[in-house]
């Protein structure tokens, strides 16, 4: 039985025709009238933040969150196969409007078992599907992505690439570089360097050749006046917000990256789409690190504040903020409070948390090799004036991180049910023209963005990602795959006197030796190539 979905105040674009978006080979049809259009969209995702996490963060802060002002509904987060989603299919749902499977990024599922999900999605397994950033880009808008993890991590990857496994950083990174976004800010420098890539390609050189100002520190970011910005501030992920001033002071905050991206993208007269992820609340939740969860949930909220301040002045910007899934089963109250919870004041929960000076990650970085300063590290994490039992637990621990989070949870009466993801419904925060409200599916948010921008994702997908072999056969061409470089295969198309080469993950086609830029990338998934109708049209014309 198909589940009912209530979406108030936004027309989902199931019947919208694709507007004129300036892409050769795409039908130019006027978009049907819909309730409200937004010139800009800022889509913010707090990874792995359960509703209890925001509650704890609010109590810790001692005042309302910026998100509280724009609470408009709730979101269902399940995947095509499970009540509990991974970040990859969750990001895919938010970006493309399609439920998918565990570990899949920007591609259709192989399995559909969840009630209410169309089984037909699995009829085209691993097919790449168009996302809202790609739709914004071909509509002529500026685009950008931000993350406090590696920029190749699952959620930012879902908004900017297509891969059959979230860990396929080599292909994800290459696609991101060739997506020609205007702003890319986050971690992940490691995967851009040739010595760390299977194909040996120097993506840093490519980034600079494309006209980006490549910045690696907070000061460089804030001083840049470039219209194209690529910020790579860490080898892998950025520091937790609470730790940054001590461990990585050269890194920008999420709010600073968001503000700079908005300043840069808003110069485009056609508008912009910006994706922002606060990545590390999820990592903290996996570790049951209450302090890390609070740290980066509040940092995310600061980024939402930046987005809202711009949107309120601009009056033509939609802001969406949401979590992709829950994590850790965190609760205010645990077995210790079974019979006493009615009389326990807020301070009993929050004051022990206030003792911490660093997150678990930051505190453990201060641990000496011989662990002789374990008690000092514990104090950094909030275990001050430890009891004899706590001292013994700390000094005798074989897993200090696990011991510290358990001790702090006991002190603050915080409970955890798991070190994994959870499947509860979560809050929806939204603002501006065309905003989605009510109780929605995560997939509805992608369609809300597309509708507000005036295009339909399904129709866009039919233009951007077609089966290459079938499409070229239809115009009388033959295809083969040049796997000379196994990590970077090339689709070779022959039609009469025309020979065209389409390298995987890139937005180019080489026709009879002459390179031509395309509006979107060529993708290979599960051995099959997918190309845009623009590419097919170019080969058909021989130019």
Short mmCIF file of C-alpha atoms in Angstrom, two decimals:
data_model
loop_
_atom_site.label_atom_id
_atom_site.label_comp_id
_atom_site.label_asym_id
_atom_site.label_seq_id
_atom_site.Cartn_x
_atom_site.Cartn_y
_atom_site.Cartn_z
CA UNK A 1 0.00 0.00 0.00
CA UNK A 2 1.38 3.38 -0.99
CA UNK A 3 1.95 5.65 1.99
CA UNK A 4 0.22 9.01 2.10
CA UNK A 5 2.43 12.08 2.02
CA UNK A 6 1.35 15.55 3.07
CA UNK A 7 3.19 18.42 1.49
CA UNK A 8 1.76 21.88 2.12
CA UNK A 9 2.74 25.03 0.26
CA UNK A 10 4.83 23.48 -2.50
CA UNK A 11 3.88 21.90 -5.79
CA UNK A 12 6.06 18.87 -6.39
CA UNK A 13 7.16 18.91 -9.97
CA UNK A 14 5.77 15.62 -11.25
CA UNK A 15 4.04 17.37 -14.14
CA UNK A 16 6.46 20.25 -14.72
CA UNK A 17 8.02 20.48 -18.14
CA UNK A 18 11.72 21.24 -18.29
CA UNK A 19 12.27 24.93 -18.87
CA UNK A 20 14.68 26.42 -21.34
CA UNK A 21 18.01 25.72 -19.69
CA UNK A 22 20.55 26.46 -22.36
CA UNK A 23 21.76 22.93 -23.02
CA UNK A 24 22.19 21.93 -26.66
CA UNK A 25 20.16 18.83 -27.41
CA UNK A 26 17.66 19.40 -24.60
CA UNK A 27 14.06 20.17 -25.51
CA UNK A 28 13.24 23.79 -24.77
CA UNK A 29 9.77 23.79 -23.28
CA UNK A 30 8.29 26.49 -21.10
CA UNK A 31 7.83 25.41 -17.49
CA UNK A 32 4.25 25.25 -16.33
CA UNK A 33 3.20 27.81 -13.75
CA UNK A 34 3.80 26.77 -10.17
CA UNK A 35 3.14 28.54 -6.85
CA UNK A 36 6.47 30.19 -6.15
CA UNK A 37 9.90 30.40 -7.69
CA UNK A 38 13.15 31.06 -5.85
CA UNK A 39 16.15 32.62 -7.51
CA UNK A 40 18.49 30.91 -5.06
CA UNK A 41 18.41 27.78 -2.90
CA UNK A 42 20.65 27.02 0.08
CA UNK A 43 20.29 23.37 1.10
CA UNK A 44 21.91 22.52 4.44
CA UNK A 45 22.27 18.99 5.82
CA UNK A 46 23.39 18.13 9.37
CA UNK A 47 24.65 14.58 9.09
CA UNK A 48 23.43 12.08 11.68
CA UNK A 49 21.68 14.59 13.94
CA UNK A 50 18.77 13.08 15.87
CA UNK A 51 16.05 15.30 17.33
CA UNK A 52 17.45 14.70 20.82
CA UNK A 53 20.80 16.03 19.64
CA UNK A 54 19.27 19.38 18.76
CA UNK A 55 17.51 19.43 22.13
CA UNK A 56 20.75 18.81 24.02
CA UNK A 57 22.53 21.41 21.88
CA UNK A 58 19.83 23.98 22.66
CA UNK A 59 20.03 23.36 26.40
CA UNK A 60 23.82 23.55 26.19
CA UNK A 61 23.71 26.84 24.28
CA UNK A 62 21.17 28.27 26.71
CA UNK A 63 19.09 30.00 24.05
CA UNK A 64 17.09 29.15 20.92
CA UNK A 65 18.79 27.81 17.82
CA UNK A 66 18.61 29.65 14.52
CA UNK A 67 16.85 26.58 13.14
CA UNK A 68 14.05 26.89 15.70
CA UNK A 69 12.74 29.97 13.91
CA UNK A 70 12.09 28.07 10.68
CA UNK A 71 10.77 24.72 11.91
CA UNK A 72 8.10 23.78 9.36
CA UNK A 73 7.56 20.02 9.49
CA UNK A 74 9.11 16.59 9.54
CA UNK A 75 11.00 14.24 7.22
CA UNK A 76 10.92 10.48 6.74
CA UNK A 77 14.41 9.10 6.15
CA UNK A 78 14.20 5.38 5.27
CA UNK A 79 15.95 3.97 2.19
CA UNK A 80 14.65 1.75 -0.61
CA UNK A 81 15.61 -1.33 1.38
CA UNK A 82 15.72 -0.41 5.05
CA UNK A 83 14.03 1.52 7.84
CA UNK A 84 17.50 2.84 8.71
CA UNK A 85 19.41 4.59 5.97
CA UNK A 86 23.07 5.14 5.28
CA UNK A 87 24.27 8.64 4.30
CA UNK A 88 24.78 7.63 0.66
CA UNK A 89 21.15 6.71 -0.18
CA UNK A 90 19.92 9.46 2.14
CA UNK A 91 21.97 12.02 0.25
CA UNK A 92 20.82 10.50 -3.05
CA UNK A 93 17.19 10.89 -1.98
CA UNK A 94 17.70 14.53 -0.97
CA UNK A 95 19.64 15.36 -4.14
CA UNK A 96 17.87 13.36 -6.86
CA UNK A 97 14.39 12.62 -5.50
CA UNK A 98 15.00 8.86 -5.68
CA UNK A 99 15.24 6.34 -2.85
CA UNK A 100 18.29 4.12 -3.23
CA UNK A 101 20.36 1.44 -1.50
CA UNK A 102 23.14 1.31 1.05
CA UNK A 103 26.46 2.79 -0.19
CA UNK A 104 25.02 3.94 -3.56
CA UNK A 105 25.67 7.58 -4.51
CA UNK A 106 23.53 9.33 -7.12
CA UNK A 107 22.40 6.09 -8.77
CA UNK A 108 19.24 3.99 -8.75
CA UNK A 109 18.83 1.01 -6.41
CA UNK A 110 19.20 -2.68 -7.14
CA UNK A 111 16.69 -3.66 -4.46
CA UNK A 112 13.39 -2.18 -3.31
CA UNK A 113 11.71 -3.68 -0.26
CA UNK A 114 10.46 -0.65 1.69
CA UNK A 115 6.68 -0.11 1.63
CA UNK A 116 5.62 2.78 -0.58
CA UNK A 117 8.77 2.85 -2.72
CA UNK A 118 8.23 2.23 -6.44
CA UNK A 119 9.65 -1.24 -7.26
CA UNK A 120 10.34 -0.02 -10.80
CA UNK A 121 13.34 1.92 -9.49
CA UNK A 122 15.24 -1.37 -9.35
CA UNK A 123 14.59 -2.12 -13.02
CA UNK A 124 17.50 0.12 -14.00
CA UNK A 125 20.05 -0.69 -11.29
CA UNK A 126 23.05 1.60 -10.84
CA UNK A 127 21.81 4.06 -13.46
CA UNK A 128 23.02 7.59 -12.61
CA UNK A 129 20.17 10.03 -11.98
CA UNK A 130 20.23 13.81 -12.27
CA UNK A 131 20.47 15.87 -9.11
CA UNK A 132 19.30 19.36 -8.20
CA UNK A 133 22.79 20.84 -8.43
CA UNK A 134 23.14 19.58 -12.00
CA UNK A 135 19.71 21.00 -12.77
CA UNK A 136 20.66 24.37 -11.33
CA UNK A 137 23.92 24.36 -13.27
CA UNK A 138 22.38 23.67 -16.67
CA UNK A 139 19.74 26.28 -15.85
CA UNK A 140 22.55 28.82 -15.84
CA UNK A 141 22.84 29.22 -12.09
CA UNK A 142 26.04 29.28 -10.07
CA UNK A 143 26.59 26.20 -7.91
CA UNK A 144 28.61 25.18 -4.89
CA UNK A 145 29.13 22.52 -2.23
CA UNK A 146 30.58 22.76 1.28
CA UNK A 147 31.46 20.01 3.76
CA UNK A 148 33.38 19.69 7.01
CA UNK A 149 34.37 16.16 6.01
CA UNK A 150 36.22 15.20 2.86
CA UNK A 151 34.32 16.85 0.03
CA UNK A 152 34.18 13.36 -1.52
CA UNK A 153 32.20 12.03 1.47
CA UNK A 154 28.79 10.45 0.88
CA UNK A 155 26.43 13.40 1.25
CA UNK A 156 28.32 16.07 -0.72
CA UNK A 157 29.13 13.32 -3.24
CA UNK A 158 25.41 12.62 -3.73
CA UNK A 159 24.86 16.25 -4.74
CA UNK A 160 27.78 16.32 -7.17
CA UNK A 161 28.62 12.83 -8.48
CA UNK A 162 27.43 9.31 -9.30
CA UNK A 163 29.11 6.14 -8.00
CA UNK A 164 28.22 2.57 -7.08
CA UNK A 165 30.01 2.86 -3.74
CA UNK A 166 30.48 5.85 -1.47
CA UNK A 167 34.12 4.88 -0.88
CA UNK A 168 35.01 5.32 -4.55
CA UNK A 169 36.74 8.62 -3.82
CA UNK A 170 38.86 8.55 -6.99
CA UNK A 171 35.88 8.68 -9.34
CA UNK A 172 33.83 10.93 -7.07
CA UNK A 173 36.65 13.48 -6.83
CA UNK A 174 37.23 13.49 -10.59
CA UNK A 175 33.54 14.02 -11.31
CA UNK A 176 33.42 16.87 -8.81
CA UNK A 177 36.37 18.60 -10.45
CA UNK A 178 34.79 18.28 -13.90
CA UNK A 179 31.32 19.34 -12.73
CA UNK A 180 32.62 22.92 -13.00
CA UNK A 181 30.93 24.09 -9.83
CA UNK A 182 31.78 27.66 -8.84
CA UNK A 183 32.55 27.05 -5.16
CA UNK A 184 33.88 23.89 -3.49
CA UNK A 185 34.95 24.15 0.15
CA UNK A 186 35.92 21.43 2.64
CA UNK A 187 38.48 18.72 3.25
CA UNK A 188 39.74 15.92 1.03
CA UNK A 189 42.98 17.26 -0.45
CA UNK A 190 44.46 13.75 -0.31
CA UNK A 191 42.26 12.43 -3.12
CA UNK A 192 43.18 15.32 -5.41
CA UNK A 193 46.89 14.46 -5.42
CA UNK A 194 48.32 12.10 -8.10
CA UNK A 195 50.27 9.93 -5.66
CA UNK A 196 47.01 8.94 -3.94
CA UNK A 197 44.99 8.22 -7.08
CA UNK A 198 44.82 4.99 -9.10
CA UNK A 199 44.78 6.94 -12.37
CA UNK A 200 47.72 9.14 -11.31
CA UNK A 201 45.87 12.26 -12.43
CA UNK A 202 46.85 15.52 -10.74
CA UNK A 203 43.45 17.03 -9.98
CA UNK A 204 45.06 20.02 -8.27
CA UNK A 205 46.55 20.98 -11.63
CA UNK A 206 43.16 20.52 -13.28
CA UNK A 207 41.47 22.70 -10.64
CA UNK A 208 43.97 25.50 -11.21
CA UNK A 209 43.72 25.15 -15.01
CA UNK A 210 39.97 25.64 -14.73
CA UNK A 211 40.49 29.06 -13.17
CA UNK A 212 39.78 28.31 -9.53
CA UNK A 213 41.52 30.18 -6.77
CA UNK A 214 42.78 27.17 -4.81
CA UNK A 215 42.92 28.17 -1.14
CA UNK A 216 44.13 26.06 1.77
CA UNK A 217 43.71 28.27 4.84
CA UNK A 218 41.05 30.41 6.49
CA UNK A 219 42.97 33.60 5.73
CA UNK A 220 43.37 32.70 2.06
CA UNK A 221 39.65 31.96 1.83
CA UNK A 222 38.53 35.20 3.43
CA UNK A 223 40.93 37.30 1.34
CA UNK A 224 40.02 35.75 -2.01
CA UNK A 225 38.03 37.85 -4.47
CA UNK A 226 37.78 35.12 -7.10
CA UNK A 227 34.48 34.15 -8.68
CA UNK A 228 35.64 30.52 -8.67
CA UNK A 229 36.82 29.15 -5.34
CA UNK A 230 38.16 25.72 -4.41
CA UNK A 231 39.04 25.46 -0.74
CA UNK A 232 40.82 22.32 0.41
CA UNK A 233 41.59 22.88 4.09
CA UNK A 234 42.59 19.41 5.27
CA UNK A 235 44.02 16.15 4.00
CA UNK A 236 40.83 14.39 5.06
CA UNK A 237 38.20 15.95 7.35
CA UNK A 238 38.25 19.31 9.10
CA UNK A 239 38.52 19.58 12.88
CA UNK A 240 35.51 19.66 15.18
CA UNK A 241 34.41 23.22 15.80
CA UNK A 242 35.20 23.09 19.53
CA UNK A 243 38.74 21.84 18.85
CA UNK A 244 39.63 24.10 15.94
CA UNK A 245 41.24 26.98 17.84
CA UNK A 246 43.59 24.54 19.58
CA UNK A 247 44.30 21.89 16.96
CA UNK A 248 43.68 23.51 13.56
CA UNK A 249 43.39 27.32 13.85
CA UNK A 250 44.15 27.77 10.16
CA UNK A 251 40.85 26.11 9.17
CA UNK A 252 37.67 28.16 8.55
CA UNK A 253 34.45 27.50 10.41
CA UNK A 254 31.41 26.11 8.63
CA UNK A 255 29.68 29.48 9.07
CA UNK A 256 32.64 31.30 7.50
CA UNK A 257 32.66 28.94 4.53
CA UNK A 258 28.91 29.37 4.11
CA UNK A 259 29.13 33.15 4.26
CA UNK A 260 31.99 33.27 1.75
CA UNK A 261 30.20 30.91 -0.62
CA UNK A 262 27.04 33.02 -0.51
CA UNK A 263 29.05 36.18 -1.18
CA UNK A 264 30.70 34.53 -4.19
CA UNK A 265 27.70 32.74 -5.69
CA UNK A 266 25.24 35.61 -5.24
CA UNK A 267 27.18 37.63 -7.81
CA UNK A 268 25.58 35.48 -10.52
CA UNK A 269 22.59 37.37 -11.93
CA UNK A 270 20.80 34.09 -12.67
CA UNK A 271 20.93 32.92 -9.05
CA UNK A 272 22.63 30.01 -7.35
CA UNK A 273 22.32 26.64 -5.63
CA UNK A 274 24.49 25.96 -2.58
CA UNK A 275 24.76 22.68 -0.67
CA UNK A 276 26.20 22.83 2.87
CA UNK A 277 26.94 19.85 5.11
CA UNK A 278 27.86 19.80 8.77
CA UNK A 279 29.43 16.35 8.53
CA UNK A 280 30.92 15.51 11.88
CA UNK A 281 27.94 15.34 14.26
CA UNK A 282 27.48 11.94 12.62
CA UNK A 283 31.03 10.86 13.39
CA UNK A 284 30.65 11.99 16.99
CA UNK A 285 27.36 10.12 17.28
CA UNK A 286 28.99 6.91 16.03
CA UNK A 287 31.47 7.31 18.90
CA UNK A 288 28.71 8.28 21.37
CA UNK A 289 30.66 11.51 21.86
CA UNK A 290 28.06 13.90 23.27
CA UNK A 291 30.50 16.83 23.18
CA UNK A 292 31.35 16.34 19.51
CA UNK A 293 27.66 16.09 18.68
CA UNK A 294 26.93 19.38 20.48
CA UNK A 295 30.00 21.09 19.04
CA UNK A 296 29.19 20.55 15.40
CA UNK A 297 25.42 20.76 15.69
CA UNK A 298 25.90 24.30 17.04
CA UNK A 299 28.46 24.99 14.29
CA UNK A 300 25.88 23.85 11.75
CA UNK A 301 23.29 26.11 13.34
CA UNK A 302 25.68 29.04 12.91
CA UNK A 303 25.81 28.22 9.19
CA UNK A 304 22.00 28.16 9.06
CA UNK A 305 22.05 31.62 10.64
CA UNK A 306 24.29 32.88 7.84
CA UNK A 307 21.94 31.43 5.23
CA UNK A 308 18.88 32.93 6.91
CA UNK A 309 20.43 36.37 7.24
CA UNK A 310 21.09 36.40 3.51
CA UNK A 311 17.66 35.00 2.64
CA UNK A 312 15.83 37.57 4.76
CA UNK A 313 17.63 40.44 3.03
CA UNK A 314 17.42 38.89 -0.43
CA UNK A 315 13.75 37.85 -0.17
CA UNK A 316 14.18 35.51 -3.12
CA UNK A 317 16.08 32.62 -1.53
CA UNK A 318 14.76 29.27 -0.31
CA UNK A 319 16.57 27.78 2.67
CA UNK A 320 16.19 24.10 3.61
CA UNK A 321 17.90 22.62 6.66
CA UNK A 322 17.47 18.96 7.60
CA UNK A 323 19.24 15.92 8.98
CA UNK A 324 19.74 12.97 6.64
CA UNK A 325 19.20 10.37 9.39
CA UNK A 326 19.45 9.82 13.12
CA UNK A 327 22.42 8.28 14.85
CA UNK A 328 23.26 6.70 18.23
CA UNK A 329 19.77 6.64 19.76
CA UNK A 330 20.81 9.43 22.10
CA UNK A 331 18.40 10.18 24.96
CA UNK A 332 18.14 12.74 27.73
CA UNK A 333 17.79 10.26 30.56
CA UNK A 334 19.14 6.75 31.01
CA UNK A 335 18.78 3.78 33.33
CA UNK A 336 20.00 5.95 36.20
CA UNK A 337 16.93 8.19 35.90
CA UNK A 338 14.24 5.49 35.75
CA UNK A 339 12.58 6.55 38.98
CA UNK A 340 13.93 10.06 39.48
CA UNK A 341 13.42 11.82 36.16
CA UNK A 342 10.46 14.01 37.27
CA UNK A 343 12.63 15.91 39.76
CA UNK A 344 15.93 16.14 37.84
CA UNK A 345 16.64 19.73 36.72
CA UNK A 346 18.15 20.64 33.35
CA UNK A 347 21.43 21.57 35.04
CA UNK A 348 22.01 17.97 36.14
CA UNK A 349 22.22 16.94 32.49
CA UNK A 350 24.01 19.96 31.06
CA UNK A 351 26.48 21.10 33.73
CA UNK A 352 28.70 17.98 33.41
CA UNK A 353 28.83 18.55 29.65
CA UNK A 354 29.94 22.15 30.19
CA UNK A 355 33.08 20.87 31.91
CA UNK A 356 34.51 19.59 28.62
CA UNK A 357 37.05 21.76 26.81
CA UNK A 358 37.46 19.52 23.76
CA UNK A 359 35.62 16.83 21.88
CA UNK A 360 36.68 13.21 22.19
CA UNK A 361 38.76 13.47 19.02
CA UNK A 362 40.47 16.65 20.19
CA UNK A 363 41.16 15.33 23.68
CA UNK A 364 42.59 12.03 22.45
CA UNK A 365 44.97 13.92 20.16
CA UNK A 366 46.61 15.21 23.34
CA UNK A 367 47.24 11.69 24.66
CA UNK A 368 50.90 10.76 24.95
CA UNK A 369 52.14 7.51 23.48
CA UNK A 370 52.73 6.04 26.92
CA UNK A 371 49.29 7.26 28.09
CA UNK A 372 50.89 8.84 31.13
CA UNK A 373 48.61 11.89 30.82
CA UNK A 374 45.35 9.94 30.60
CA UNK A 375 43.82 11.78 33.56
CA UNK A 376 44.68 15.17 32.00
CA UNK A 377 43.08 14.03 28.73
CA UNK A 378 40.01 12.91 30.66
CA UNK A 379 39.79 16.36 32.26
CA UNK A 380 39.82 17.96 28.80
CA UNK A 381 36.80 15.80 28.00
CA UNK A 382 34.99 16.93 31.14
CA UNK A 383 35.91 14.21 33.63
CA UNK A 384 37.20 16.66 36.23
CA UNK A 385 37.74 15.73 39.89
CA UNK A 386 37.32 12.03 39.10
CA UNK A 387 36.27 9.62 41.79
CA UNK A 388 38.55 6.71 42.65
CA UNK A 389 36.38 4.43 40.55
CA UNK A 390 36.62 6.85 37.61
CA UNK A 391 40.41 7.18 38.04
CA UNK A 392 40.79 3.42 37.95
CA UNK A 393 38.59 3.14 34.89
CA UNK A 394 40.67 5.79 33.09
CA UNK A 395 44.14 4.57 34.01
CA UNK A 396 43.35 0.91 33.39
CA UNK A 397 41.36 1.42 30.19
CA UNK A 398 42.37 -0.43 27.03
CA UNK A 399 40.03 1.80 25.00
CA UNK A 400 40.25 5.26 26.50
CA UNK A 401 37.84 6.83 24.05
CA UNK A 402 35.09 4.36 24.88
CA UNK A 403 35.75 4.74 28.59
CA UNK A 404 35.57 8.54 28.47
CA UNK A 405 32.28 8.71 26.60
CA UNK A 406 30.74 6.19 28.99
CA UNK A 407 31.93 8.12 32.05
CA UNK A 408 30.61 11.43 30.72
CA UNK A 409 27.29 9.89 29.71
CA UNK A 410 26.91 8.49 33.22
CA UNK A 411 27.73 11.86 34.78
CA UNK A 412 25.23 13.69 32.58
CA UNK A 413 22.52 10.99 32.51
CA UNK A 414 22.71 10.76 28.72
CA UNK A 415 21.74 7.44 27.14
CA UNK A 416 22.78 5.74 23.90
CA UNK A 417 21.21 2.68 22.29
CA UNK A 418 23.71 2.13 19.47
CA UNK A 419 26.88 3.24 17.76
CA UNK A 420 25.07 3.14 14.43
CA UNK A 421 22.37 5.00 12.57
CA UNK A 422 18.72 5.11 13.64
CA UNK A 423 15.49 5.29 11.66
CA UNK A 424 13.30 7.91 13.34
CA UNK A 425 11.51 10.77 11.57
CA UNK A 426 13.34 14.08 11.88
CA UNK A 427 12.61 17.79 11.79
CA UNK A 428 12.30 19.86 8.63
CA UNK A 429 13.43 23.47 8.69
CA UNK A 430 12.64 25.72 5.72
CA UNK A 431 12.26 29.36 4.74
CA UNK A 432 11.54 31.47 1.68
CA UNK A 433 9.64 31.22 -1.61
CA UNK A 434 8.55 27.70 -2.56
CA UNK A 435 9.65 26.27 0.77
CA UNK A 436 8.50 22.69 1.54
CA UNK A 437 6.43 22.35 4.70
CA UNK A 438 4.53 19.58 6.48
CA UNK A 439 5.43 15.93 6.92
CA UNK A 440 7.38 14.87 3.83
CA UNK A 441 9.55 12.16 2.35
CA UNK A 442 13.23 13.03 1.99
CA UNK A 443 12.78 12.63 -1.77
CA UNK A 444 10.15 15.39 -1.74
CA UNK A 445 12.80 17.96 -0.87
CA UNK A 446 14.69 17.42 -4.12
CA UNK A 447 11.48 17.89 -6.08
CA UNK A 448 10.66 21.02 -4.08
CA UNK A 449 13.99 22.54 -5.09
CA UNK A 450 13.55 21.53 -8.73
CA UNK A 451 10.00 22.90 -8.79
CA UNK A 452 11.13 26.18 -7.30
CA UNK A 453 13.81 26.46 -9.97
CA UNK A 454 11.35 25.54 -12.73
CA UNK A 455 12.56 22.15 -13.91
CA UNK A 456 11.48 18.53 -13.47
CA UNK A 457 14.08 16.05 -12.26
CA UNK A 458 12.78 13.08 -14.23
CA UNK A 459 12.72 15.01 -17.46
CA UNK A 460 16.15 16.46 -16.73
CA UNK A 461 17.48 12.97 -16.06
CA UNK A 462 16.24 11.78 -19.44
CA UNK A 463 18.39 14.48 -21.01
CA UNK A 464 21.55 14.16 -18.91
CA UNK A 465 22.03 10.40 -18.47
CA UNK A 466 21.05 8.07 -21.30
CA UNK A 467 22.43 4.61 -21.99
CA UNK A 468 25.33 5.41 -24.31
CA UNK A 469 25.30 2.17 -26.32
CA UNK A 470 21.57 2.38 -27.02
CA UNK A 471 21.62 6.11 -27.79
CA UNK A 472 24.54 5.91 -30.22
CA UNK A 473 23.15 2.80 -31.90
CA UNK A 474 19.99 4.77 -32.59
CA UNK A 475 21.99 7.29 -34.67
CA UNK A 476 23.89 4.56 -36.51
CA UNK A 477 27.07 4.70 -34.46
CA UNK A 478 29.08 1.92 -32.83
CA UNK A 479 30.76 2.07 -29.44
CA UNK A 480 33.72 0.44 -27.76
CA UNK A 481 35.64 1.06 -24.56
CA UNK A 482 39.32 1.97 -24.51
CA UNK A 483 40.63 0.65 -21.22
CA UNK A 484 44.29 1.45 -21.82
CA UNK A 485 44.13 3.37 -18.56
CA UNK A 486 42.03 0.97 -16.53
CA UNK A 487 41.26 3.60 -13.91
CA UNK A 488 40.08 6.08 -16.53
CA UNK A 489 38.37 4.26 -19.43
CA UNK A 490 37.25 6.14 -22.52
CA UNK A 491 34.07 5.54 -24.52
CA UNK A 492 34.96 5.48 -28.23
CA UNK A 493 32.15 6.19 -30.72
CA UNK A 494 32.44 5.76 -34.49
CA UNK A 495 29.95 7.01 -37.06
CA UNK A 496 31.10 7.18 -40.65
CA UNK A 497 34.17 9.42 -40.77
CA UNK A 498 33.56 10.65 -37.24
CA UNK A 499 35.42 9.26 -34.25
CA UNK A 500 34.48 10.62 -30.84
CA UNK A 501 36.03 9.93 -27.46
CA UNK A 502 34.22 10.50 -24.17
CA UNK A 503 36.51 10.06 -21.16
CA UNK A 504 34.78 8.83 -18.02
CA UNK A 505 34.01 11.37 -15.27
CA UNK A 506 34.76 14.36 -17.51
CA UNK A 507 32.60 17.00 -19.19
CA UNK A 508 34.30 16.81 -22.58
CA UNK A 509 34.02 15.00 -25.90
CA UNK A 510 36.88 14.77 -28.38
CA UNK A 511 35.52 14.63 -31.95
CA UNK A 512 38.08 13.86 -34.66
CA UNK A 513 40.81 15.17 -32.39
CA UNK A 514 39.01 18.40 -31.47
CA UNK A 515 37.92 18.82 -27.84
CA UNK A 516 34.46 20.15 -27.06
CA UNK A 517 33.12 21.11 -23.66
CA UNK A 518 29.86 19.56 -22.49
CA UNK A 519 27.40 20.84 -19.91
CA UNK A 520 27.57 17.66 -17.86
CA UNK A 521 29.82 14.70 -17.15
CA UNK A 522 30.02 11.25 -18.70
CA UNK A 523 29.54 8.50 -16.11
CA UNK A 524 30.34 4.79 -16.04
CA UNK A 525 28.53 2.64 -13.49
CA UNK A 526 28.56 -1.13 -13.29
CA UNK A 527 30.40 -1.32 -16.62
CA UNK A 528 27.88 0.80 -18.58
CA UNK A 529 28.47 4.30 -19.91
CA UNK A 530 25.87 7.05 -19.60
CA UNK A 531 26.07 10.26 -21.59
CA UNK A 532 23.97 13.35 -22.16
CA UNK A 533 21.78 13.88 -25.19
CA UNK A 534 23.99 16.88 -25.85
CA UNK A 535 26.92 14.49 -26.35
CA UNK A 536 24.89 12.26 -28.65
CA UNK A 537 23.81 15.29 -30.67
CA UNK A 538 27.41 16.48 -30.98
CA UNK A 539 28.53 13.10 -32.36
CA UNK A 540 25.56 13.00 -34.72
CA UNK A 541 26.54 16.38 -36.14
CA UNK A 542 30.21 15.46 -36.16
CA UNK A 543 31.16 18.61 -34.27
#
